XYZ file of C-alpha atoms in Angstrom:
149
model
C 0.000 0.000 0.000
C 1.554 3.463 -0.829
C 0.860 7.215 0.285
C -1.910 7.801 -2.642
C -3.978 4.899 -2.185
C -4.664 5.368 1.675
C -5.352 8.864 1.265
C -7.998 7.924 -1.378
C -9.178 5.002 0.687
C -9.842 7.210 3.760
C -11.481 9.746 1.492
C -14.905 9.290 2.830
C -13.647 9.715 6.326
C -11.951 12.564 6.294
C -8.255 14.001 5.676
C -5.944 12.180 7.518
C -2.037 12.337 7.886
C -0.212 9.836 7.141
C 3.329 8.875 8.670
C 6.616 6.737 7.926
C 6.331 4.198 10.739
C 8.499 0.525 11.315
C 7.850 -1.108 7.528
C 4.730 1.161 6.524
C 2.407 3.687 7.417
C 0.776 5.478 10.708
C -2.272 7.078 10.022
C -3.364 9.589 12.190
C -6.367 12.056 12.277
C -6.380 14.973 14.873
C -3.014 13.908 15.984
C -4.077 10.488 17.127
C -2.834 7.443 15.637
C -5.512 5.247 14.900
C -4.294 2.817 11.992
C -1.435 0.959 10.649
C -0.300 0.187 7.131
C 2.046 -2.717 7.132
C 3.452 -5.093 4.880
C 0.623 -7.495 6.131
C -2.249 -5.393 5.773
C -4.315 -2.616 7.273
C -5.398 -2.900 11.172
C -7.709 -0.502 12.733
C -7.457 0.297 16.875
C -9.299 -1.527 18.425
C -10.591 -2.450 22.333
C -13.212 -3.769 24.720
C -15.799 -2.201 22.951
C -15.083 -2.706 18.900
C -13.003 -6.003 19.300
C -16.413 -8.080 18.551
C -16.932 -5.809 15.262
C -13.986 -7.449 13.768
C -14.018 -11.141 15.600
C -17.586 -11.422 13.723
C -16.072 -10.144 10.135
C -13.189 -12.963 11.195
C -10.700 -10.645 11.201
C -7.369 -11.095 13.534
C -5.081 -8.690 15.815
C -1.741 -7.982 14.645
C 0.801 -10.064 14.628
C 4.611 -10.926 14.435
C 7.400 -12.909 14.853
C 10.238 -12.374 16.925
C 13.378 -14.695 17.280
C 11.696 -16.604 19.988
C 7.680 -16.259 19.589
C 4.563 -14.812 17.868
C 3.601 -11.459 19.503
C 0.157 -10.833 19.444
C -1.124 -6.775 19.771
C -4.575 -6.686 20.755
C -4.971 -3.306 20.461
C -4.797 -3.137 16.298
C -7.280 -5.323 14.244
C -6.927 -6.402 10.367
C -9.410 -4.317 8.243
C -11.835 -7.013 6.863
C -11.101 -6.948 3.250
C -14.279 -6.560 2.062
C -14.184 -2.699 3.129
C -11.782 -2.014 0.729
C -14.148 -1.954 -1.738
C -17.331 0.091 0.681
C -15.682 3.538 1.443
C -18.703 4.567 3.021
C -18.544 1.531 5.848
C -14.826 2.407 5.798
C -14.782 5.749 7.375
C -17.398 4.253 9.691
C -15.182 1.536 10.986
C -12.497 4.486 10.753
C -14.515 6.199 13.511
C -15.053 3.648 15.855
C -10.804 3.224 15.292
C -10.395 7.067 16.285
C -12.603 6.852 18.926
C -10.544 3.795 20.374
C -7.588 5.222 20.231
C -8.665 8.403 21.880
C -10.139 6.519 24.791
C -6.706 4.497 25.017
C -5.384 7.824 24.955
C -7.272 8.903 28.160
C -6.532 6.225 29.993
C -2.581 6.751 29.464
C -2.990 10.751 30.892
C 0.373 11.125 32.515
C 0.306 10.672 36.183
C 0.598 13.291 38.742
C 3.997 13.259 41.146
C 3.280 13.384 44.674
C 3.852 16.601 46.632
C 6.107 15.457 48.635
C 8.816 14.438 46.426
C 8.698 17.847 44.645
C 8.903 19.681 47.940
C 12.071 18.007 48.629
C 13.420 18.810 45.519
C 12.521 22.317 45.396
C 14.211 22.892 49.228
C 17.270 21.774 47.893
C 17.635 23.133 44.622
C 17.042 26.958 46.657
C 19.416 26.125 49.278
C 22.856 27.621 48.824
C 25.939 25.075 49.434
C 26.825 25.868 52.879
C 30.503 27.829 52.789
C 30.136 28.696 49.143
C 29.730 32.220 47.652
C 27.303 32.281 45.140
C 28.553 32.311 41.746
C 27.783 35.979 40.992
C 30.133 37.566 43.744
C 33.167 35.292 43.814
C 36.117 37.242 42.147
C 37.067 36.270 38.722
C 40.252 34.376 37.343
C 43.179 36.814 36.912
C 44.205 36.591 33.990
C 48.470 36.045 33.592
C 49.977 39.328 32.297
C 53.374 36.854 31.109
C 53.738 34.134 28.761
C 54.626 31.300 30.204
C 57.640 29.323 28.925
């Protein structure tokens, strides 16, 4: 799959922007990644609540191999192939994917420090070293009027 033809095929859902990513494509709409063009296909984000969508179309998660095992991500389905051909039902399932990945996307909100650890931080980054001038009022190198040999 090149640039072209997934811009065409997502035509019907809207403009999206589409990335170099490992051996193909990210695409992304409103800065959220919600598909993946790979040598194996197109998969769709999926979770909890669009998973069934593609287990009835008999469609699988994505897959590969690794030196020792078959990796299995969950979170990206394979487009059933019969949507190639519907753009209409295409940027519907397209949807559902942006909508998955934004709700993944909520549930990975960075998490707050606790106060305490920042408190401690902040005392000693204000504290001057003890015996110390502060950098602004210690005297500057002299500089040596001779050459040395």
């Amino acid at each position: 799959m090149d640039r072209d033809f997934l811009i065409d095929l997502f035509a019907d859902f809207g403009p999206v922007t589409i990335r170099k990513m490992f051996s193909g494509y990210g695409i992304s709409a409103d800065g959220t990644n919600f598909a993946l063009a790979l040598r194996a296909g197109l998969y769709l984000r999926a979770d909890e609540q669009t998973i069934p969508q593609f287990e009835a179309e008999g469609s699988q998660p994505f897959q590969y191999q690794t030196r020792t095992k078959t990796v299995t991500v969950n979170s990206y389905w394979q487009l059933p192939a019969r949507l190639f051909d519907d753009s209409e039902e295409l940027a519907g399932w397209a949807r559902a994917a942006l909508a998955a990945a934004q709700r993944a996307a909520l549930r990975k909100r960075p998490r707050v420090r606790k106060a305490a650890k920042s408190k401690v931080r902040k005392k000693a980054a204000s504290k001057p070293a003890v015996g110390r001038k502060p950098a602004a009022k210690r005297p500057a190198a002299k500089a040596r009027k001779t050459p040395r040999r």
